[in-house]
Coordinates of N, CA and C in Angstrom, one line a residue:
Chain S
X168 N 176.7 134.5 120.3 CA 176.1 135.8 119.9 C 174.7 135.9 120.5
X169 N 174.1 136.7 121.6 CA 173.2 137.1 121.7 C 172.3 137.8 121.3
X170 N 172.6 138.4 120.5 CA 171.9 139.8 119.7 C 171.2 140.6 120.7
X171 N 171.5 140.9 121.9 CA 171.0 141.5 122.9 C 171.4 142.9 123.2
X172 N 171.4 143.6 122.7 CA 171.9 144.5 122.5 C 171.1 145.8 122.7
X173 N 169.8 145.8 122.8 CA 168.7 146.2 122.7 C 168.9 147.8 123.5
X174 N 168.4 148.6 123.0 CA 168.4 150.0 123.9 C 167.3 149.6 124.8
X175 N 166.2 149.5 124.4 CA 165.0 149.1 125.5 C 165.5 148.4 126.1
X176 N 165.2 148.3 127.6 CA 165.0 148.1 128.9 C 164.4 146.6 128.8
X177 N 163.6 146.0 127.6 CA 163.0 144.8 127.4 C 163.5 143.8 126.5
X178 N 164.1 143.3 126.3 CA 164.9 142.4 125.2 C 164.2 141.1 124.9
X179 N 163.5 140.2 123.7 CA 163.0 139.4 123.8 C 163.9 138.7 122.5
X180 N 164.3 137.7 122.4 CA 164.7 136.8 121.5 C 164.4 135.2 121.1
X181 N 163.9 134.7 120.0 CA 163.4 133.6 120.0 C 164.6 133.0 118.9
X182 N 165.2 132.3 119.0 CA 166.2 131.4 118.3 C 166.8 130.4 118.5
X183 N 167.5 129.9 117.3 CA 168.0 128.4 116.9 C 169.2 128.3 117.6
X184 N 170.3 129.0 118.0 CA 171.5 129.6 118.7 C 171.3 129.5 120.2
X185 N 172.3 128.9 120.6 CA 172.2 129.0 122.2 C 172.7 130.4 122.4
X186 N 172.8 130.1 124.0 CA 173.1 131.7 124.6 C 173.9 131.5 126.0
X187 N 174.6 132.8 126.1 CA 175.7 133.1 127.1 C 175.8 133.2 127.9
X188 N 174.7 132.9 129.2 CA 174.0 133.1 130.8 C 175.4 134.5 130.8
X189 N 176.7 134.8 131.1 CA 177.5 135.4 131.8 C 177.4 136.4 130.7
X190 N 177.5 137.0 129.6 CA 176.9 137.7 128.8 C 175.8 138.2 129.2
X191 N 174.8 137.5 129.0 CA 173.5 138.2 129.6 C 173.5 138.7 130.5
X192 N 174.4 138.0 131.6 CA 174.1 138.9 133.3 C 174.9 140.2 133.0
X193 N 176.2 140.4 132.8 CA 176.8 141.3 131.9 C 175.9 142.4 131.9
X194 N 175.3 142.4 130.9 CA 174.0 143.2 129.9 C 173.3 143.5 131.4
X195 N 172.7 142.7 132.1 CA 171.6 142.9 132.7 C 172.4 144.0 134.1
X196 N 173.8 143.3 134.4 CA 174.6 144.4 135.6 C 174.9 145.6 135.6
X197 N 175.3 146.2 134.1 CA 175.7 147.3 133.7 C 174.7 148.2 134.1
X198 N 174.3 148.3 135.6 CA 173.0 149.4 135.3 C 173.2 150.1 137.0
X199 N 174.0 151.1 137.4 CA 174.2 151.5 138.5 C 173.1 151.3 139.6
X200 N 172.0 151.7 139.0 CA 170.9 151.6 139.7 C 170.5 150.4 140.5
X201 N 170.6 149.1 139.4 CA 170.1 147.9 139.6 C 171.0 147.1 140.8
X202 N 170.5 146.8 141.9 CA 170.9 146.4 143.3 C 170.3 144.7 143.2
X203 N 170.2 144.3 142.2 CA 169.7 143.1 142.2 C 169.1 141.8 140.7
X204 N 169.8 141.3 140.4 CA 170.0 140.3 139.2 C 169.2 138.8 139.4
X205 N 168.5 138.1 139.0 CA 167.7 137.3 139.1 C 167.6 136.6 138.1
X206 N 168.6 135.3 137.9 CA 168.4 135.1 136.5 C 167.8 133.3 136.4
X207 N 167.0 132.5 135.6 CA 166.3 131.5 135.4 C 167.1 131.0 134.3
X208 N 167.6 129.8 134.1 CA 167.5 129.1 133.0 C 166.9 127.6 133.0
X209 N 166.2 127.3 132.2 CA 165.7 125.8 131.9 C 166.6 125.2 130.8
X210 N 166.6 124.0 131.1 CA 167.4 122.7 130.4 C 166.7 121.5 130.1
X211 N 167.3 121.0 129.3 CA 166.4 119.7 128.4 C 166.9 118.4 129.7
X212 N 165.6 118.3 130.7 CA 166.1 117.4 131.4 C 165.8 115.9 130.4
X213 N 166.2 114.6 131.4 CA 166.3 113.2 130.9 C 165.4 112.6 131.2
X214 N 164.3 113.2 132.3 CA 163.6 112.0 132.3 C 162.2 112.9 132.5
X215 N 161.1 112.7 131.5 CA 159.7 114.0 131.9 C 158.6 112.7 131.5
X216 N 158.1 113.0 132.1 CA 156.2 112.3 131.9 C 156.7 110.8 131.8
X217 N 157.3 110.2 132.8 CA 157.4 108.9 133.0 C 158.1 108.4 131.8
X218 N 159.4 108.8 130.7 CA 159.8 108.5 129.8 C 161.4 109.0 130.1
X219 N 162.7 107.8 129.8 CA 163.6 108.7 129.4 C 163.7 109.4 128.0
X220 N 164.3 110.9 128.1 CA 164.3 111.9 127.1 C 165.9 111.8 126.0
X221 N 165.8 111.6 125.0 CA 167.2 111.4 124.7 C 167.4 113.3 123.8
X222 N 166.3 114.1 123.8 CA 166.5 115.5 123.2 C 164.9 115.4 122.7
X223 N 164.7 116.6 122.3 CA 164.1 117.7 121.7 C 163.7 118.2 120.9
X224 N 162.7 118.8 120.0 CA 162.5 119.8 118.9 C 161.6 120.6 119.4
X225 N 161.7 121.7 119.6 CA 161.0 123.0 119.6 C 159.9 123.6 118.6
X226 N 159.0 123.3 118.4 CA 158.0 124.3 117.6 C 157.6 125.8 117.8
X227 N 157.3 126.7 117.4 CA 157.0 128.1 117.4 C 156.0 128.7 116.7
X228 N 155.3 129.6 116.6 CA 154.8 130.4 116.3 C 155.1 131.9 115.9
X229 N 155.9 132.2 114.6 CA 156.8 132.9 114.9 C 155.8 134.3 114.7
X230 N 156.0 135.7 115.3 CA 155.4 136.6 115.0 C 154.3 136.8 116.6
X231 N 153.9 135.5 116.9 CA 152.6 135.5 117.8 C 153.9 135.3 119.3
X232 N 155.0 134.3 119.3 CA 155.6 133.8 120.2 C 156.7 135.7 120.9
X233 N 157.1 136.0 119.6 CA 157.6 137.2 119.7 C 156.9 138.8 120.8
X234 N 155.3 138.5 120.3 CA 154.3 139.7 120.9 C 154.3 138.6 122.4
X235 N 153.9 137.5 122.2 CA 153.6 136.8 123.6 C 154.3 137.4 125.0
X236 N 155.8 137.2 124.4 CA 157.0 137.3 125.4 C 156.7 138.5 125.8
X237 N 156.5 139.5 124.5 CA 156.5 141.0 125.4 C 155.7 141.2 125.8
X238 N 154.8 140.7 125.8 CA 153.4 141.1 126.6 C 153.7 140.6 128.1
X239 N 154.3 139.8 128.5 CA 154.4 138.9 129.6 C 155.5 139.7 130.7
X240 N 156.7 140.1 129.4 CA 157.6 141.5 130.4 C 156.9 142.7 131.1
X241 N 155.9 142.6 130.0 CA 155.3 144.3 129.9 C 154.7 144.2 131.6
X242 N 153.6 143.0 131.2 CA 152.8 142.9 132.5 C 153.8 142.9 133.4
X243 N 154.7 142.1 133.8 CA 155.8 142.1 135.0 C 156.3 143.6 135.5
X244 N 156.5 144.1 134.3 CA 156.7 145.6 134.8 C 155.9 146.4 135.3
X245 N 154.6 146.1 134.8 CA 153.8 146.9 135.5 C 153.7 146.2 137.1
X246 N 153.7 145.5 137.0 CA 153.3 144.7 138.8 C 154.5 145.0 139.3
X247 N 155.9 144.8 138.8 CA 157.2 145.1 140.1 C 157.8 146.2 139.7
X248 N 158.7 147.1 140.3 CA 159.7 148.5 139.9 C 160.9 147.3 139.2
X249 N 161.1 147.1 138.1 CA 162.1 146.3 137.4 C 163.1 147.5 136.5
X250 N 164.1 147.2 136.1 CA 165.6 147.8 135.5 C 165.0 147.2 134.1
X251 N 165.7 146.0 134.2 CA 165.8 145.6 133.0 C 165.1 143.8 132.4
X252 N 164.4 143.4 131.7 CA 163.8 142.2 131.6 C 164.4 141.6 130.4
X253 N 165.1 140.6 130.1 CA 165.4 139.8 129.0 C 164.8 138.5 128.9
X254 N 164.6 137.7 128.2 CA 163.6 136.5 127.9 C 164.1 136.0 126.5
X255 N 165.0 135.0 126.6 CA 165.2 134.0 125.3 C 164.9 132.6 125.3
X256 N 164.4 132.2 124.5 CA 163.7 131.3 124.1 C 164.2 130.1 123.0
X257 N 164.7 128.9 122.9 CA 165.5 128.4 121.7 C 164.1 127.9 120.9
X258 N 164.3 127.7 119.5 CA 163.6 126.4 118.9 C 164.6 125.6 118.3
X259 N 164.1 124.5 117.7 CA 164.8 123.8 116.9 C 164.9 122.6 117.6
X260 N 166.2 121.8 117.4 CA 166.3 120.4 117.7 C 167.4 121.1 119.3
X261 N 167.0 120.2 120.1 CA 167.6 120.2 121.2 C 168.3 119.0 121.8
X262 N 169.5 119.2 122.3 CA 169.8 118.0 123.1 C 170.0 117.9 124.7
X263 N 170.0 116.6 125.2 CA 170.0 116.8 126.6 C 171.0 117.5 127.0
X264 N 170.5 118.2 128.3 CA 170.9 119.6 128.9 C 171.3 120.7 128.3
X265 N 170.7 120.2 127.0 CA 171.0 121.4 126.3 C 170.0 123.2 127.4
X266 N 170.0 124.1 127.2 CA 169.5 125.0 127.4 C 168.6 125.4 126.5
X267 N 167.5 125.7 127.5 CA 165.8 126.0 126.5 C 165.6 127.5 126.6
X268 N 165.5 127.9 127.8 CA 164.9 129.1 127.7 C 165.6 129.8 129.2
X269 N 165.7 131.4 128.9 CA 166.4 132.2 129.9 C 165.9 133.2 130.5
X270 N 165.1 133.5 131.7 CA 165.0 135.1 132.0 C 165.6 135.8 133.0
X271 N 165.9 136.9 132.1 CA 166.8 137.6 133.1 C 165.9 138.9 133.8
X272 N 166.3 139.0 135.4 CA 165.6 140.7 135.3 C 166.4 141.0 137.0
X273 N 166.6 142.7 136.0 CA 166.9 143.0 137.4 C 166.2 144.2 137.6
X274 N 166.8 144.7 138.7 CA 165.7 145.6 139.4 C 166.9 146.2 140.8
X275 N 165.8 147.2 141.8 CA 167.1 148.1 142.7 C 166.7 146.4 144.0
X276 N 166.0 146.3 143.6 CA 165.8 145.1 144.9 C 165.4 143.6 144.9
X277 N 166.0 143.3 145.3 CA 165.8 141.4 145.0 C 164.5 140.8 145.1
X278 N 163.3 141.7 145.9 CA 162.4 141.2 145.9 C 161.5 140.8 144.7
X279 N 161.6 142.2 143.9 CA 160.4 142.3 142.8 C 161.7 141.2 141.5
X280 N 162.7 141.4 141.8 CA 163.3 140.7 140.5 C 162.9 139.1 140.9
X281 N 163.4 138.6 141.7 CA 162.8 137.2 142.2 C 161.6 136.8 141.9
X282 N 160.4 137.4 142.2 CA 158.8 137.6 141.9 C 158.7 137.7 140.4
X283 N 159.5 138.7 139.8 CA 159.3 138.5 138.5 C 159.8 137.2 137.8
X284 N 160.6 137.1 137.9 CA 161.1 136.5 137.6 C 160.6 135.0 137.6
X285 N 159.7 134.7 138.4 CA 159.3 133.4 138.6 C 157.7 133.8 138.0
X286 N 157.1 134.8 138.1 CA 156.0 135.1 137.4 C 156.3 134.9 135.7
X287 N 157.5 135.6 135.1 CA 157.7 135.5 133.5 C 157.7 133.9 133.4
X288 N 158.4 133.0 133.9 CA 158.1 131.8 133.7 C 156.7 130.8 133.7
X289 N 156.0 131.7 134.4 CA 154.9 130.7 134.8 C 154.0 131.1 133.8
X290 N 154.1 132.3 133.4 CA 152.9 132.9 132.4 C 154.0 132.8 130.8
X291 N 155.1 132.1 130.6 CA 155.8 131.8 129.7 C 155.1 130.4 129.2
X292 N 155.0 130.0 130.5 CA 155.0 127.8 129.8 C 153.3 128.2 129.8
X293 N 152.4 128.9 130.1 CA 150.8 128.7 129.4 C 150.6 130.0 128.4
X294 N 151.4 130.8 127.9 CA 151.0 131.6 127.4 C 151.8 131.8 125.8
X295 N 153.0 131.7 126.1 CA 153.7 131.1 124.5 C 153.6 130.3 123.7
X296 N 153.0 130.7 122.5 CA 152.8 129.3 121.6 C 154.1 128.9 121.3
X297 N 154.7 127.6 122.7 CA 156.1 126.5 122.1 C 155.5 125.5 122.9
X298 N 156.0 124.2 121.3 CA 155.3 123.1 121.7 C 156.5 122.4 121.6
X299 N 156.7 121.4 122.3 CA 157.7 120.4 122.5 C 157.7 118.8 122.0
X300 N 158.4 118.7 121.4 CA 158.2 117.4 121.0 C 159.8 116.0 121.5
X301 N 159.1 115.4 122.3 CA 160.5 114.8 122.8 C 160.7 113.4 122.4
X302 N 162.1 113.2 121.8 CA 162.6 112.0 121.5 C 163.0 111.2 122.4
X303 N 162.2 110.2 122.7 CA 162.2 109.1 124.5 C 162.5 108.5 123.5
X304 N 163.0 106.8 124.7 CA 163.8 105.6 124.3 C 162.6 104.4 123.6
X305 N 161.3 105.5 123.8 CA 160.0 104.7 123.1 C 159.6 105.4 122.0
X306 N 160.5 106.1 121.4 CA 159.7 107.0 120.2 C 159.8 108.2 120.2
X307 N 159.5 109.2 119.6 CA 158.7 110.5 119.6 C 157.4 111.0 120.2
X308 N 157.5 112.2 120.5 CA 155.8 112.3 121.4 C 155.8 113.5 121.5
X309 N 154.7 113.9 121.6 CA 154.4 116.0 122.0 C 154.1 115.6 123.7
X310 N 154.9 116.5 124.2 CA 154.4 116.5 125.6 C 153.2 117.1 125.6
X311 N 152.6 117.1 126.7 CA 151.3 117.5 127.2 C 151.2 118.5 128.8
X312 N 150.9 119.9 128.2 CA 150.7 120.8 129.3 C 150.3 119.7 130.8
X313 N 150.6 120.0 131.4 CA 151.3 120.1 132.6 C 150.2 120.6 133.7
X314 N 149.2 119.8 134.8 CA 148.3 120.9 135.2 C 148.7 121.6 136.7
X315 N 150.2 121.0 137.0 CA 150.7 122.1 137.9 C 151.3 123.0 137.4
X316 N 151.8 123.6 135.7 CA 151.9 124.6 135.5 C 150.5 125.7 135.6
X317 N 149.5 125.0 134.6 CA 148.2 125.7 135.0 C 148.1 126.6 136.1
X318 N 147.9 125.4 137.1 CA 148.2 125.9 138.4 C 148.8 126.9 139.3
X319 N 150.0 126.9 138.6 CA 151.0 127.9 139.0 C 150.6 129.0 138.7
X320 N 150.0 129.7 137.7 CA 148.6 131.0 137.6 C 148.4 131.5 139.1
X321 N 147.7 130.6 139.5 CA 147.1 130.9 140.8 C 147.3 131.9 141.7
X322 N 148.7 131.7 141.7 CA 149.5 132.4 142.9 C 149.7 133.7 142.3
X323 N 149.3 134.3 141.2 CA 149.2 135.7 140.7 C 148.3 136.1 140.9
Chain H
X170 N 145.1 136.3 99.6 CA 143.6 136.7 98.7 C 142.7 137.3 100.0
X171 N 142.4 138.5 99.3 CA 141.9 139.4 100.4 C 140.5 138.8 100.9
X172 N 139.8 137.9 100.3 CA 138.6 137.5 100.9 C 138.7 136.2 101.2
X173 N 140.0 135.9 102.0 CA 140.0 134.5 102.2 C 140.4 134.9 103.8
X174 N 140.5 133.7 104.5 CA 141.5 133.8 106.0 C 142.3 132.8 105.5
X175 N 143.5 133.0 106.4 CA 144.7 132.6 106.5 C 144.5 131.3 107.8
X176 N 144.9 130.0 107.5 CA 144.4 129.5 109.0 C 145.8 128.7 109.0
X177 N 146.4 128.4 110.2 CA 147.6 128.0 110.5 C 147.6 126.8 111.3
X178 N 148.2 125.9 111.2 CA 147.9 124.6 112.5 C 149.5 124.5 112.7
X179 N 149.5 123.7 114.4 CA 150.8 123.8 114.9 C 151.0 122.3 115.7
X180 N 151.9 122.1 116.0 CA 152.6 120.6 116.3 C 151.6 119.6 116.1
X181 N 151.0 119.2 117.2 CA 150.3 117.5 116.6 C 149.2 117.8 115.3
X182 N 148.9 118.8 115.7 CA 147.3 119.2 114.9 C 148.3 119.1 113.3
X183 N 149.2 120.0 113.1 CA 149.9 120.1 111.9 C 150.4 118.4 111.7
X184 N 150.7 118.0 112.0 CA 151.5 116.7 111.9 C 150.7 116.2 111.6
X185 N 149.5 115.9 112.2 CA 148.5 114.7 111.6 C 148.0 115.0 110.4
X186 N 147.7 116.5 110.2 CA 146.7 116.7 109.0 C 148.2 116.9 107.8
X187 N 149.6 117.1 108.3 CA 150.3 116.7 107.0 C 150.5 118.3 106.3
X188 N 150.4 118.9 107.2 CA 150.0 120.7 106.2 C 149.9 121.5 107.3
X189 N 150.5 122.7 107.5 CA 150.7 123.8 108.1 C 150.0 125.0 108.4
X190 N 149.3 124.9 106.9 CA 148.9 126.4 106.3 C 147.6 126.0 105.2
X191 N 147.0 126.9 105.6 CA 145.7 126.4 104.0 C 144.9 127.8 104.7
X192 N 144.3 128.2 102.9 CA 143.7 129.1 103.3 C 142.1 129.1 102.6
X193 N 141.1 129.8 103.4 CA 140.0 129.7 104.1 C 138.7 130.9 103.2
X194 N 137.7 129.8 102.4 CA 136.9 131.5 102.4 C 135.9 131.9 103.3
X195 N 136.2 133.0 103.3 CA 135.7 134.4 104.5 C 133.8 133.4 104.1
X196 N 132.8 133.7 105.7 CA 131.9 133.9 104.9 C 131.3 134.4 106.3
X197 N 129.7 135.6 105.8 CA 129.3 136.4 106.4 C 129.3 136.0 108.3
X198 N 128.9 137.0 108.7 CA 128.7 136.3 110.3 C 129.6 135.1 111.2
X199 N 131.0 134.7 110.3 CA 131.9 133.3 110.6 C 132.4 133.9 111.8
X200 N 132.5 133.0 112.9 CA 132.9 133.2 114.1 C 134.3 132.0 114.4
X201 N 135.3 132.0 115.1 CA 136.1 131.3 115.3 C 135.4 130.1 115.4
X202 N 134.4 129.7 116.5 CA 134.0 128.1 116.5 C 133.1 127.7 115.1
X203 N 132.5 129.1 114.8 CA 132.0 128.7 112.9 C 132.9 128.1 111.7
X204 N 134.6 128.4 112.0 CA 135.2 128.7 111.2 C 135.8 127.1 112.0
X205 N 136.1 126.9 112.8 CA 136.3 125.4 113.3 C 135.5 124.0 112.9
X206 N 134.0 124.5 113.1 CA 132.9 123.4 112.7 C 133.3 123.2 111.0
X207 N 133.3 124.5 110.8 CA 133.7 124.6 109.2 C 135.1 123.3 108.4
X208 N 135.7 123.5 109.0 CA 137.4 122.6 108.8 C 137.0 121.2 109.4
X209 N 136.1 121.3 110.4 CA 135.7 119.9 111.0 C 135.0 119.1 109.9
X210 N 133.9 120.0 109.4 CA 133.1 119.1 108.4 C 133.3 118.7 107.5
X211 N 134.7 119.1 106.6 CA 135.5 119.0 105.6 C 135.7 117.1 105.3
X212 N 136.3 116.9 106.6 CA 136.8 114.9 106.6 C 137.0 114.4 107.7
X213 N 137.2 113.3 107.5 CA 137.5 112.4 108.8 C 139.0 113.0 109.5
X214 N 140.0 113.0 108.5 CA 140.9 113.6 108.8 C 140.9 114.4 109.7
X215 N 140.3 115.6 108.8 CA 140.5 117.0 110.0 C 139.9 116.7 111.4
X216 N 139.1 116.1 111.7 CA 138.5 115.8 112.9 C 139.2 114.8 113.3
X217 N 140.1 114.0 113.3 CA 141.2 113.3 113.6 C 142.7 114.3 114.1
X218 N 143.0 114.9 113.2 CA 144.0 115.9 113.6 C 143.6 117.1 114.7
X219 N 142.9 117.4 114.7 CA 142.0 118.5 115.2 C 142.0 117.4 117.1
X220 N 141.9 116.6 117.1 CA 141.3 115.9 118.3 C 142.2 116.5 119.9
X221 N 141.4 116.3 120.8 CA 142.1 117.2 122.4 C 141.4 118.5 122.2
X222 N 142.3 119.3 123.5 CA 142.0 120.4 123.6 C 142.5 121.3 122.3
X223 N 141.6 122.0 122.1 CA 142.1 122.8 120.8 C 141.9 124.3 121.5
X224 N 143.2 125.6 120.8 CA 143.0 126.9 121.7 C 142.9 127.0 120.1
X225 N 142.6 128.7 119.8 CA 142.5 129.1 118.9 C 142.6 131.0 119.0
X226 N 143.5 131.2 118.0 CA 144.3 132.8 118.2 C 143.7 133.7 117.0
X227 N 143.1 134.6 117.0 CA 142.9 135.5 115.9 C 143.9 136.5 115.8
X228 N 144.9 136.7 114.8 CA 145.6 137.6 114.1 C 146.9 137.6 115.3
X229 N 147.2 136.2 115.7 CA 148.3 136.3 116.8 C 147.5 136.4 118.3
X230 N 146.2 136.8 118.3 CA 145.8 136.3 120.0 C 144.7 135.0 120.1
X231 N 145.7 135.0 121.5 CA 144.2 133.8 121.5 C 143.0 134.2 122.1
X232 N 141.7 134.1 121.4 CA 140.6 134.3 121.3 C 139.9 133.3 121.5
X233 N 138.4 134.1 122.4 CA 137.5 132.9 122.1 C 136.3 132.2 120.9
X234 N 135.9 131.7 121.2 CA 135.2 131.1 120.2 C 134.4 131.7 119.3
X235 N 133.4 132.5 120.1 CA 132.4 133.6 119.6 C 133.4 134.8 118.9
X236 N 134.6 134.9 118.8 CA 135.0 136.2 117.8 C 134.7 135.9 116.9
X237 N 134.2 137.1 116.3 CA 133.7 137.5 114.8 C 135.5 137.1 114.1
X238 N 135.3 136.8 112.8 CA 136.7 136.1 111.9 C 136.4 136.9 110.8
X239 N 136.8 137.4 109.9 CA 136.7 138.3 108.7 C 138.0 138.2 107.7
X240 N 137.4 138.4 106.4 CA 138.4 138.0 105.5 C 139.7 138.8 105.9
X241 N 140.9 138.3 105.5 CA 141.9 139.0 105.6 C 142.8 138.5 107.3
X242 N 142.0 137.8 107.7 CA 142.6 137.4 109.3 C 143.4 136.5 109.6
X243 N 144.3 136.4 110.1 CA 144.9 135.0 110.2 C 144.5 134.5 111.6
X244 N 143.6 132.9 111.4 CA 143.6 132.3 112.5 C 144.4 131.4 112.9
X245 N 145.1 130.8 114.0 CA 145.6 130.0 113.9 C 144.8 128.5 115.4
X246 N 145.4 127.5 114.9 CA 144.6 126.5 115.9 C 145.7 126.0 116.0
X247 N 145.6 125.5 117.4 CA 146.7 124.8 118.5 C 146.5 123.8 119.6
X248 N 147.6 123.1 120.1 CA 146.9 122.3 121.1 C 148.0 123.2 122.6
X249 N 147.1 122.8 123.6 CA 148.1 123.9 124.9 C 149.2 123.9 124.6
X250 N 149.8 125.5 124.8 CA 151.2 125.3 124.8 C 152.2 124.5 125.6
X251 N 153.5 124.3 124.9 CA 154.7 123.4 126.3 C 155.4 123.7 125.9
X252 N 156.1 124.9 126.0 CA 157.1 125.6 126.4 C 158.1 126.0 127.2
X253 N 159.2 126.4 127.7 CA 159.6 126.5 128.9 C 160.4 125.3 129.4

């Protein structure tokens, strides 16, 4: 169940529940106009910051994580001609390969949906309060931002 | 309590100090980094939990240091997000 159902054009969901990538695209195709679908998902890889990962817990911010996301659509809309923008997000306990997070967006042309689409993520991982805490074969640990995401800014 | 702030800590910061949520009294002129030094000078603790980069959000944004903080506000303190 997605709960995506949204009349807005913007769909944001933060939840314990995985989700339906072909569902979503679904939702996101149904739109005569839209000449172009662009979709991201991240997964709980196995090996990050020099540690194998055996899974996951998600931390949130709930209320602040929720405004975050839309603010991050919002801005994307304003910078590309976009159809439609969805953005889900899991918390909770995760396992490997499990699936973390989704953005979908389309648009009449592949350019701005691509762009977008890679801009929602970049301004996702420094701008959402989600913290990660990963279970390696050495323990528990909070990962630590990343300064080629930082980085990744740049290019906006 | 309307003349208090609401202050919220999240992953490491919450984990060390053992507590999520605690709330705060308001006092004149308190600015985010006033309202920080404040929780810092409390114990060893808090300045142990509190340790790294620390961001800090007034009423859900993140803000800088110098914002004015007023009863009734919820701030919250964090270490960088990792998300995604």
């Amino acid at each position: 169940m997605n709960n995506c159902d949204c009349a807005s054009s913007t769909c944001v969901h933060v939840m314990e529940e995985d989700f339906d990538v072909k569902e979503l695209y679904d939702e996101l195709s149904a739109d005569a106009i839209a000449g172009a679908v662009v979709q991201f998902v991240g997964l709980v890889r196995d090996f990050n910051q020099g540690l194998m990962v055996t899974g996951l817990t998600l931390e949130h911010y709930p209320g602040m994580t929720e405004n975050a996301l839309k603010d991050i659509a919002r801005q994307a809309k304003e910078r590309w001609a976009l159809r439609r923008v969805t953005i889900i997000h899991r918390v909770g306990e995760l396992e490997l390969n499990d699936q973390i997070v989704y953005v979908g967006v389309s648009a009449q042309h592949r350019e701005a949906a691509f762009a977008a689409c890679d801009y929602i993520m970049d301004y996702l991982k420094n701008r959402a309060p989600f913290w990660k805490k990963e279970n390696t074969i050495e323990g528990e640990r909070w990962v630590t931002q990343e300064e080629k995401d930082v980085e990744a800014l740049n290019k906006w | 309590m309307a003349d208090q702030i609401k202050v919220l800590l999240f992953a490491q910061f919450k984990e060390r100090l053992g507590c999520g949520e605690i709330m705060w009294d308001a006092s004149p002129n308190l600015t985010l980094d006033g309202l920080k030094q404040q929780l810092l000078a409390q114990s060893e603790q808090w300045q142990s939990a509190l340790e790294g980069q620390c961001l800090m959000a007034l009423n859900q944004t993140v803000s800088q240091g110098q914002t004015p903080v007023n009863a009734g506000d919820e701030v919250a303190l964090f270490p960088p997000v990792t998300g995604g």
